[in-house]
């Protein structure tokens, strides 16, 4: 039995065969176990002799099984190391880390500033009615902005909004004063793309309606915004302008916050940059939206987000903002 066991054990190459052999000899009904069990039947003289031999054989088999086990384990590990080795010279896959688009960054910063002044953020649809985009905003029937060559019409009644001002109409019709909202979003005009024009661009609209709102409130709000956004040394300048939905109307310029003199690329050497249109909400617009102009007054403004992002990040062509070129986007 000893010889047979040692022979078959030393030939073993696999773990489960080793286990089978262990059971065959040493298991509960194993061959060696059976011998040990029958020791009791032996005579008093035979017992110690046979017992000694049986115990020696058991020890021998046990130790050879242990040895085999560890050498088989080692063989498995070596085999794994051989087949699962890593080729450290293979080029890695590049992972692109997402960045926040400069337009989104600018809009978020503007929202923070206006929210700190008590404004809430509302949104309106990009597909609008002619009523909301033009009629309710007091645009005369022959206003040039209504022209087919300026506006993308979708149907008899629908268009792609040319400004965020229709959100004013929606807000006033759905709420009662006091109203204090801003509304960022995309706008569309039939412009041929060039360095300063894009048929899709962004505005941020503002609207305040309450009792006793004056042009002084408009000025202080927009000046406060300019200081917070462009820096405390920023100067502002209001120039008279004309919009159908505000009276009086103005455009606001800010002093160039990057100005490097006559050759300044940011302001073209003018020292000033126009960033928004604004004015006191026209009484006709208040009336069109169900608000009594005898009781309430308001101001509104609309900023060009793209232009502000371009000056802030020194981008000299608006088309970069919409080409989704990773080389451009990954800079922000
Ligand atoms: N909607 C105007 C524009 O697109 C901007 C504006 C908004 C002006 C609100 C006055 C009040 O040019």
mmCIF file of C-alpha atoms and ligand atoms in Angstrom:
data_model
loop_
_atom_site.group_PDB
_atom_site.id
_atom_site.type_symbol
_atom_site.label_atom_id
_atom_site.label_comp_id
_atom_site.label_asym_id
_atom_site.label_seq_id
_atom_site.Cartn_x
_atom_site.Cartn_y
_atom_site.Cartn_z
ATOM 1 C CA UNK A 1 0.000 0.000 0.000
ATOM 2 C CA UNK A 2 2.817 2.374 0.920
ATOM 3 C CA UNK A 3 4.618 1.861 -2.348
ATOM 4 C CA UNK A 4 1.496 2.116 -4.450
ATOM 5 C CA UNK A 5 0.452 5.291 -2.664
ATOM 6 C CA UNK A 6 3.830 7.004 -2.979
ATOM 7 C CA UNK A 7 4.038 6.114 -6.654
ATOM 8 C CA UNK A 8 0.617 7.419 -7.626
ATOM 9 C CA UNK A 9 0.988 10.538 -5.455
ATOM 10 C CA UNK A 10 4.297 11.573 -6.964
ATOM 11 C CA UNK A 11 2.818 11.252 -10.474
ATOM 12 C CA UNK A 12 -0.071 13.652 -9.738
ATOM 13 C CA UNK A 13 -0.241 16.841 -11.838
ATOM 14 C CA UNK A 14 -3.634 18.243 -10.844
ATOM 15 C CA UNK A 15 -5.176 19.466 -7.633
ATOM 16 C CA UNK A 16 -8.457 17.506 -7.845
ATOM 17 C CA UNK A 17 -6.692 14.217 -8.633
ATOM 18 C CA UNK A 18 -4.520 14.818 -5.567
ATOM 19 C CA UNK A 19 -7.652 15.335 -3.507
ATOM 20 C CA UNK A 20 -9.198 12.102 -4.855
ATOM 21 C CA UNK A 21 -6.091 10.168 -3.860
ATOM 22 C CA UNK A 22 -6.129 11.718 -0.401
ATOM 23 C CA UNK A 23 -9.677 10.484 0.051
ATOM 24 C CA UNK A 24 -8.781 7.096 -1.368
ATOM 25 C CA UNK A 25 -6.082 6.505 1.284
ATOM 26 C CA UNK A 26 -6.836 8.795 4.166
ATOM 27 C CA UNK A 27 -10.570 9.528 3.884
ATOM 28 C CA UNK A 28 -13.138 8.119 6.322
ATOM 29 C CA UNK A 29 -13.360 4.891 4.319
ATOM 30 C CA UNK A 30 -9.831 5.165 2.944
ATOM 31 C CA UNK A 31 -7.559 2.180 2.574
ATOM 32 C CA UNK A 32 -5.120 3.256 5.291
ATOM 33 C CA UNK A 33 -7.934 4.377 7.543
ATOM 34 C CA UNK A 34 -9.461 0.915 7.271
ATOM 35 C CA UNK A 35 -6.188 -0.678 8.344
ATOM 36 C CA UNK A 36 -5.969 1.631 11.341
ATOM 37 C CA UNK A 37 -9.586 0.865 12.245
ATOM 38 C CA UNK A 38 -8.932 -2.859 12.335
ATOM 39 C CA UNK A 39 -6.011 -2.570 14.702
ATOM 40 C CA UNK A 40 -8.298 -3.655 17.525
ATOM 41 C CA UNK A 41 -8.672 -7.108 15.971
ATOM 42 C CA UNK A 42 -4.937 -7.770 16.152
ATOM 43 C CA UNK A 43 -3.193 -9.686 18.907
ATOM 44 C CA UNK A 44 -1.337 -7.846 21.685
ATOM 45 C CA UNK A 45 2.052 -8.693 20.154
ATOM 46 C CA UNK A 46 1.116 -7.693 16.623
ATOM 47 C CA UNK A 47 -0.585 -4.436 17.528
ATOM 48 C CA UNK A 48 2.418 -2.239 18.383
ATOM 49 C CA UNK A 49 4.442 -3.497 15.423
ATOM 50 C CA UNK A 50 1.718 -3.004 12.833
ATOM 51 C CA UNK A 51 0.575 0.199 14.512
ATOM 52 C CA UNK A 52 4.038 1.693 14.267
ATOM 53 C CA UNK A 53 4.291 0.831 10.586
ATOM 54 C CA UNK A 54 0.795 2.161 9.852
ATOM 55 C CA UNK A 55 1.518 5.442 11.610
ATOM 56 C CA UNK A 56 4.773 5.871 9.746
ATOM 57 C CA UNK A 57 3.025 5.280 6.438
ATOM 58 C CA UNK A 58 0.294 7.767 7.399
ATOM 59 C CA UNK A 59 2.914 10.409 8.210
ATOM 60 C CA UNK A 60 4.711 9.767 4.976
ATOM 61 C CA UNK A 61 1.560 10.003 2.867
ATOM 62 C CA UNK A 62 0.418 13.146 4.670
ATOM 63 C CA UNK A 63 3.693 14.937 4.145
ATOM 64 C CA UNK A 64 3.929 13.980 0.487
ATOM 65 C CA UNK A 65 0.374 15.258 -0.034
ATOM 66 C CA UNK A 66 1.318 18.598 1.588
ATOM 67 C CA UNK A 67 4.421 18.914 -0.557
ATOM 68 C CA UNK A 68 2.473 18.099 -3.684
ATOM 69 C CA UNK A 69 -0.172 20.634 -2.772
ATOM 70 C CA UNK A 70 2.259 23.502 -2.427
ATOM 71 C CA UNK A 71 4.200 22.605 -5.550
ATOM 72 C CA UNK A 72 0.969 22.391 -7.554
ATOM 73 C CA UNK A 73 -0.134 25.789 -6.209
ATOM 74 C CA UNK A 74 3.161 27.300 -7.209
ATOM 75 C CA UNK A 75 2.824 25.818 -10.690
ATOM 76 C CA UNK A 76 -0.618 27.406 -11.079
ATOM 77 C CA UNK A 77 0.751 30.835 -10.049
ATOM 78 C CA UNK A 78 3.683 30.542 -12.425
ATOM 79 C CA UNK A 79 1.376 29.584 -15.257
ATOM 80 C CA UNK A 80 -0.814 32.641 -14.523
ATOM 81 C CA UNK A 81 2.190 34.937 -14.426
ATOM 82 C CA UNK A 82 3.280 33.635 -17.790
ATOM 83 C CA UNK A 83 -0.066 34.014 -19.588
ATOM 84 C CA UNK A 84 -1.451 37.121 -17.847
ATOM 85 C CA UNK A 85 1.614 39.324 -17.990
ATOM 86 C CA UNK A 86 1.010 43.015 -18.863
ATOM 87 C CA UNK A 87 2.682 44.636 -21.818
ATOM 88 C CA UNK A 88 3.637 48.024 -20.365
ATOM 89 C CA UNK A 89 4.745 49.285 -23.771
ATOM 90 C CA UNK A 90 1.200 49.286 -25.261
ATOM 91 C CA UNK A 91 0.024 52.935 -25.721
ATOM 92 C CA UNK A 92 -2.683 53.976 -23.236
ATOM 93 C CA UNK A 93 -6.147 55.110 -24.311
ATOM 94 C CA UNK A 94 -6.533 58.877 -23.918
ATOM 95 C CA UNK A 95 -9.368 59.941 -21.629
ATOM 96 C CA UNK A 96 -10.937 63.334 -22.336
ATOM 97 C CA UNK A 97 -11.945 65.252 -19.253
ATOM 98 C CA UNK A 98 -15.158 67.226 -19.790
ATOM 99 C CA UNK A 99 -15.006 71.022 -19.544
ATOM 100 C CA UNK A 100 -17.714 73.610 -19.039
ATOM 101 C CA UNK A 101 -18.458 75.594 -22.199
ATOM 102 C CA UNK A 102 -17.456 79.283 -21.933
ATOM 103 C CA UNK A 103 -21.066 80.353 -22.647
ATOM 104 C CA UNK A 104 -22.339 78.174 -19.799
ATOM 105 C CA UNK A 105 -19.653 79.541 -17.496
ATOM 106 C CA UNK A 106 -20.577 83.149 -18.263
ATOM 107 C CA UNK A 107 -24.319 82.500 -17.905
ATOM 108 C CA UNK A 108 -23.818 80.787 -14.546
ATOM 109 C CA UNK A 109 -21.717 83.673 -13.278
ATOM 110 C CA UNK A 110 -24.356 86.190 -14.417
ATOM 111 C CA UNK A 111 -27.099 84.161 -12.756
ATOM 112 C CA UNK A 112 -25.173 84.163 -9.473
ATOM 113 C CA UNK A 113 -24.805 87.947 -9.548
ATOM 114 C CA UNK A 114 -28.469 88.612 -10.335
ATOM 115 C CA UNK A 115 -29.691 86.011 -7.853
ATOM 116 C CA UNK A 116 -27.663 87.784 -5.169
ATOM 117 C CA UNK A 117 -29.687 90.899 -6.068
ATOM 118 C CA UNK A 118 -32.977 89.048 -5.594
ATOM 119 C CA UNK A 119 -33.748 87.989 -9.179
ATOM 120 C CA UNK A 120 -35.031 84.529 -10.008
ATOM 121 C CA UNK A 121 -34.140 82.622 -13.171
ATOM 122 C CA UNK A 122 -36.908 81.682 -15.623
ATOM 123 C CA UNK A 123 -36.827 80.072 -19.049
ATOM 124 C CA UNK A 124 -38.894 80.370 -22.183
ATOM 125 C CA UNK A 125 -39.164 78.278 -25.359
ATOM 126 C CA UNK A 126 -36.898 78.789 -28.361
ATOM 127 C CA UNK A 127 -39.864 78.288 -30.689
ATOM 128 C CA UNK A 128 -42.153 81.253 -30.043
ATOM 129 C CA UNK A 129 -45.345 82.764 -31.333
ATOM 130 C CA UNK A 130 -45.225 85.881 -33.489
ATOM 131 C CA UNK A 131 -47.521 87.354 -30.856
ATOM 132 C CA UNK A 132 -44.973 86.930 -28.030
ATOM 133 C CA UNK A 133 -41.874 87.758 -30.066
ATOM 134 C CA UNK A 134 -43.255 90.851 -31.853
ATOM 135 C CA UNK A 135 -46.944 91.831 -31.403
ATOM 136 C CA UNK A 136 -47.167 91.937 -27.612
ATOM 137 C CA UNK A 137 -43.766 93.639 -27.538
ATOM 138 C CA UNK A 138 -45.214 96.617 -29.425
ATOM 139 C CA UNK A 139 -43.226 95.993 -32.615
ATOM 140 C CA UNK A 140 -44.955 97.843 -35.466
ATOM 141 C CA UNK A 141 -46.200 95.697 -38.368
ATOM 142 C CA UNK A 142 -43.512 97.164 -40.630
ATOM 143 C CA UNK A 143 -40.632 96.833 -38.155
ATOM 144 C CA UNK A 144 -37.506 95.645 -40.057
ATOM 145 C CA UNK A 145 -36.786 92.881 -37.525
ATOM 146 C CA UNK A 146 -40.006 91.139 -38.664
ATOM 147 C CA UNK A 147 -38.581 90.735 -42.139
ATOM 148 C CA UNK A 148 -38.250 87.236 -43.604
ATOM 149 C CA UNK A 149 -34.589 87.996 -44.243
ATOM 150 C CA UNK A 150 -33.996 88.640 -40.517
ATOM 151 C CA UNK A 151 -36.241 86.095 -38.816
ATOM 152 C CA UNK A 152 -36.560 82.307 -39.187
ATOM 153 C CA UNK A 153 -40.317 81.719 -39.601
ATOM 154 C CA UNK A 154 -41.648 78.225 -38.982
ATOM 155 C CA UNK A 155 -45.313 78.748 -39.865
ATOM 156 C CA UNK A 156 -48.081 81.376 -39.956
ATOM 157 C CA UNK A 157 -47.810 81.864 -36.195
ATOM 158 C CA UNK A 158 -44.462 80.424 -35.162
ATOM 159 C CA UNK A 159 -40.830 81.489 -35.414
ATOM 160 C CA UNK A 160 -37.455 80.877 -33.778
ATOM 161 C CA UNK A 161 -37.316 83.661 -31.205
ATOM 162 C CA UNK A 162 -35.073 86.513 -32.327
ATOM 163 C CA UNK A 163 -34.529 87.746 -28.759
ATOM 164 C CA UNK A 164 -35.205 86.611 -25.178
ATOM 165 C CA UNK A 165 -37.722 89.480 -24.751
ATOM 166 C CA UNK A 166 -40.793 87.228 -25.358
ATOM 167 C CA UNK A 167 -40.008 85.722 -21.937
ATOM 168 C CA UNK A 168 -40.963 89.164 -20.556
ATOM 169 C CA UNK A 169 -44.414 88.730 -22.073
ATOM 170 C CA UNK A 170 -44.834 85.199 -20.712
ATOM 171 C CA UNK A 171 -43.663 86.254 -17.236
ATOM 172 C CA UNK A 172 -45.963 89.291 -17.011
ATOM 173 C CA UNK A 173 -48.977 87.330 -18.276
ATOM 174 C CA UNK A 174 -48.443 84.520 -15.768
ATOM 175 C CA UNK A 175 -47.492 86.583 -12.693
ATOM 176 C CA UNK A 176 -48.546 89.693 -10.854
ATOM 177 C CA UNK A 177 -45.991 92.330 -9.758
ATOM 178 C CA UNK A 178 -43.609 92.527 -8.008
ATOM 179 C CA UNK A 179 -41.649 90.741 -10.755
ATOM 180 C CA UNK A 180 -37.885 90.385 -10.732
ATOM 181 C CA UNK A 181 -36.562 87.794 -13.201
ATOM 182 C CA UNK A 182 -33.709 87.066 -15.547
ATOM 183 C CA UNK A 183 -33.904 84.652 -18.456
ATOM 184 C CA UNK A 184 -30.870 83.357 -20.336
ATOM 185 C CA UNK A 185 -31.261 81.474 -23.595
ATOM 186 C CA UNK A 186 -30.639 80.899 -27.270
ATOM 187 C CA UNK A 187 -31.852 83.271 -29.969
ATOM 188 C CA UNK A 188 -31.885 83.006 -33.747
ATOM 189 C CA UNK A 189 -31.531 85.450 -36.620
ATOM 190 C CA UNK A 190 -30.889 84.956 -40.344
ATOM 191 C CA UNK A 191 -27.308 86.178 -40.215
ATOM 192 C CA UNK A 192 -24.511 84.834 -42.381
ATOM 193 C CA UNK A 193 -21.848 83.531 -40.023
ATOM 194 C CA UNK A 194 -18.681 85.595 -39.747
ATOM 195 C CA UNK A 195 -16.305 86.567 -36.938
ATOM 196 C CA UNK A 196 -18.993 88.592 -35.132
ATOM 197 C CA UNK A 197 -22.265 87.002 -36.361
ATOM 198 C CA UNK A 198 -23.851 83.635 -35.772
ATOM 199 C CA UNK A 199 -27.435 82.650 -36.735
ATOM 200 C CA UNK A 200 -27.707 81.150 -33.246
ATOM 201 C CA UNK A 201 -26.505 83.204 -30.288
ATOM 202 C CA UNK A 202 -27.332 83.891 -26.631
ATOM 203 C CA UNK A 203 -29.014 86.657 -24.695
ATOM 204 C CA UNK A 204 -29.787 87.185 -21.052
ATOM 205 C CA UNK A 205 -33.024 89.074 -20.484
ATOM 206 C CA UNK A 206 -33.908 90.943 -17.315
ATOM 207 C CA UNK A 207 -37.274 92.276 -16.167
ATOM 208 C CA UNK A 208 -38.368 94.176 -13.087
ATOM 209 C CA UNK A 209 -41.973 95.351 -12.601
ATOM 210 C CA UNK A 210 -43.315 96.922 -9.430
ATOM 211 C CA UNK A 211 -44.740 100.173 -8.089
ATOM 212 C CA UNK A 212 -42.404 103.195 -8.369
ATOM 213 C CA UNK A 213 -39.716 101.558 -10.534
ATOM 214 C CA UNK A 214 -37.631 104.259 -12.206
ATOM 215 C CA UNK A 215 -34.740 104.656 -14.625
ATOM 216 C CA UNK A 216 -32.497 105.161 -11.564
ATOM 217 C CA UNK A 217 -33.291 101.571 -10.496
ATOM 218 C CA UNK A 218 -32.377 100.372 -13.979
ATOM 219 C CA UNK A 219 -29.057 102.228 -13.894
ATOM 220 C CA UNK A 220 -28.061 101.143 -10.416
ATOM 221 C CA UNK A 221 -28.929 97.489 -11.108
ATOM 222 C CA UNK A 222 -26.898 97.369 -14.311
ATOM 223 C CA UNK A 223 -23.992 99.314 -12.801
ATOM 224 C CA UNK A 224 -23.918 96.923 -9.862
ATOM 225 C CA UNK A 225 -23.851 94.031 -12.317
ATOM 226 C CA UNK A 226 -20.986 95.612 -14.290
ATOM 227 C CA UNK A 227 -18.862 96.121 -11.163
ATOM 228 C CA UNK A 228 -19.444 92.580 -9.996
ATOM 229 C CA UNK A 229 -18.901 90.935 -13.362
ATOM 230 C CA UNK A 230 -16.143 93.043 -14.922
ATOM 231 C CA UNK A 231 -14.461 94.431 -11.789
ATOM 232 C CA UNK A 232 -14.883 97.386 -9.380
ATOM 233 C CA UNK A 233 -13.057 99.880 -11.635
ATOM 234 C CA UNK A 234 -15.511 99.399 -14.514
ATOM 235 C CA UNK A 235 -17.184 102.578 -15.774
ATOM 236 C CA UNK A 236 -20.597 102.497 -17.436
ATOM 237 C CA UNK A 237 -22.090 104.785 -20.056
ATOM 238 C CA UNK A 238 -25.728 104.948 -21.173
ATOM 239 C CA UNK A 239 -26.453 106.101 -24.729
ATOM 240 C CA UNK A 240 -29.995 106.868 -25.948
ATOM 241 C CA UNK A 241 -31.386 104.176 -28.225
ATOM 242 C CA UNK A 242 -34.697 102.911 -29.531
ATOM 243 C CA UNK A 243 -36.572 99.651 -28.951
ATOM 244 C CA UNK A 244 -40.293 99.184 -29.634
ATOM 245 C CA UNK A 245 -40.877 97.661 -26.185
ATOM 246 C CA UNK A 246 -39.102 100.228 -24.007
ATOM 247 C CA UNK A 247 -39.473 104.000 -23.608
ATOM 248 C CA UNK A 248 -37.071 105.623 -22.948
ATOM 249 C CA UNK A 249 -34.475 103.163 -24.252
ATOM 250 C CA UNK A 250 -30.714 103.018 -23.947
ATOM 251 C CA UNK A 251 -27.676 100.970 -24.731
ATOM 252 C CA UNK A 252 -25.092 100.482 -22.021
ATOM 253 C CA UNK A 253 -21.354 100.532 -22.701
ATOM 254 C CA UNK A 254 -18.707 99.478 -20.226
ATOM 255 C CA UNK A 255 -15.170 100.831 -20.120
ATOM 256 C CA UNK A 256 -12.836 98.284 -21.676
ATOM 257 C CA UNK A 257 -11.581 96.179 -18.780
ATOM 258 C CA UNK A 258 -8.681 94.850 -20.826
ATOM 259 C CA UNK A 259 -7.743 98.098 -22.503
ATOM 260 C CA UNK A 260 -4.192 98.259 -23.773
ATOM 261 C CA UNK A 261 -4.618 101.611 -25.527
ATOM 262 C CA UNK A 262 -5.068 102.498 -29.193
ATOM 263 C CA UNK A 263 -4.355 99.001 -30.539
ATOM 264 C CA UNK A 264 -6.517 97.195 -27.938
ATOM 265 C CA UNK A 265 -8.000 94.081 -29.585
ATOM 266 C CA UNK A 266 -10.892 93.852 -27.094
ATOM 267 C CA UNK A 267 -12.471 97.291 -27.733
ATOM 268 C CA UNK A 268 -10.785 98.088 -31.081
ATOM 269 C CA UNK A 269 -9.053 100.979 -29.361
ATOM 270 C CA UNK A 270 -12.325 102.747 -28.530
ATOM 271 C CA UNK A 271 -12.052 102.291 -24.766
ATOM 272 C CA UNK A 272 -15.753 101.280 -24.535
ATOM 273 C CA UNK A 273 -17.800 98.206 -25.370
ATOM 274 C CA UNK A 274 -21.547 97.933 -25.883
ATOM 275 C CA UNK A 275 -22.913 95.015 -23.875
ATOM 276 C CA UNK A 276 -26.677 95.463 -23.598
ATOM 277 C CA UNK A 277 -29.916 97.164 -24.595
ATOM 278 C CA UNK A 278 -32.329 98.358 -21.919
ATOM 279 C CA UNK A 279 -35.159 100.728 -21.065
ATOM 280 C CA UNK A 280 -38.371 101.365 -19.161
ATOM 281 C CA UNK A 281 -41.062 98.866 -20.162
ATOM 282 C CA UNK A 282 -43.398 100.586 -22.663
ATOM 283 C CA UNK A 283 -46.909 101.195 -21.270
ATOM 284 C CA UNK A 284 -48.362 99.381 -24.316
ATOM 285 C CA UNK A 285 -46.366 96.259 -23.390
ATOM 286 C CA UNK A 286 -47.573 96.392 -19.768
ATOM 287 C CA UNK A 287 -51.161 96.759 -21.039
ATOM 288 C CA UNK A 288 -50.723 93.918 -23.570
ATOM 289 C CA UNK A 289 -49.667 91.703 -20.676
ATOM 290 C CA UNK A 290 -52.525 92.640 -18.344
ATOM 291 C CA UNK A 291 -50.599 95.038 -16.097
ATOM 292 C CA UNK A 292 -51.962 98.533 -15.431
ATOM 293 C CA UNK A 293 -49.312 101.132 -16.389
ATOM 294 C CA UNK A 294 -51.080 103.690 -14.146
ATOM 295 C CA UNK A 295 -50.124 101.573 -11.120
ATOM 296 C CA UNK A 296 -46.972 99.761 -12.162
ATOM 297 C CA UNK A 297 -43.783 100.593 -14.006
ATOM 298 C CA UNK A 298 -40.787 98.480 -14.891
ATOM 299 C CA UNK A 299 -37.454 98.199 -16.598
ATOM 300 C CA UNK A 300 -35.996 95.545 -18.875
ATOM 301 C CA UNK A 301 -32.646 94.749 -20.375
ATOM 302 C CA UNK A 302 -31.128 92.234 -22.789
ATOM 303 C CA UNK A 303 -27.433 91.419 -22.828
ATOM 304 C CA UNK A 304 -25.380 89.785 -25.534
ATOM 305 C CA UNK A 305 -23.913 86.762 -23.755
ATOM 306 C CA UNK A 306 -21.661 85.688 -26.644
ATOM 307 C CA UNK A 307 -20.015 89.061 -26.921
ATOM 308 C CA UNK A 308 -19.437 89.207 -23.160
ATOM 309 C CA UNK A 309 -17.939 85.684 -23.158
ATOM 310 C CA UNK A 310 -15.738 86.650 -26.104
ATOM 311 C CA UNK A 311 -14.332 89.731 -24.351
ATOM 312 C CA UNK A 312 -13.918 87.894 -21.055
ATOM 313 C CA UNK A 313 -11.978 85.002 -22.584
ATOM 314 C CA UNK A 314 -10.355 86.966 -25.449
ATOM 315 C CA UNK A 315 -12.032 84.946 -28.197
ATOM 316 C CA UNK A 316 -11.803 86.829 -31.483
ATOM 317 C CA UNK A 317 -14.261 84.798 -33.579
ATOM 318 C CA UNK A 318 -17.797 83.886 -32.444
ATOM 319 C CA UNK A 319 -17.729 80.734 -34.595
ATOM 320 C CA UNK A 320 -15.234 79.094 -32.220
ATOM 321 C CA UNK A 321 -18.072 78.962 -29.671
ATOM 322 C CA UNK A 322 -20.158 76.700 -31.912
ATOM 323 C CA UNK A 323 -17.677 74.475 -33.731
ATOM 324 C CA UNK A 324 -17.151 72.056 -30.807
ATOM 325 C CA UNK A 325 -13.456 71.783 -31.563
ATOM 326 C CA UNK A 326 -11.830 69.998 -28.612
ATOM 327 C CA UNK A 327 -8.654 72.053 -29.041
ATOM 328 C CA UNK A 328 -10.745 75.177 -28.344
ATOM 329 C CA UNK A 329 -13.102 73.778 -25.691
ATOM 330 C CA UNK A 330 -10.392 72.127 -23.617
ATOM 331 C CA UNK A 331 -8.914 75.552 -22.822
ATOM 332 C CA UNK A 332 -11.721 76.523 -20.447
HETATM 333 N N1 LIG B 1 -34.333 92.516 -27.167
HETATM 334 C C1 LIG B 1 -33.369 93.561 -27.404
HETATM 335 C C2 LIG B 1 -32.415 93.123 -28.500
HETATM 336 O O1 LIG B 1 -32.437 91.968 -28.850
HETATM 337 C C3 LIG B 1 -32.596 93.916 -26.171
HETATM 338 C C4 LIG B 1 -33.455 94.579 -25.130
HETATM 339 C C5 LIG B 1 -34.073 93.820 -24.158
HETATM 340 C C6 LIG B 1 -33.657 95.935 -25.110
HETATM 341 C C7 LIG B 1 -34.864 94.418 -23.188
HETATM 342 C C8 LIG B 1 -34.437 96.545 -24.174
HETATM 343 C C9 LIG B 1 -35.046 95.781 -23.201
HETATM 344 O O2 LIG B 1 -31.644 93.871 -29.029
#
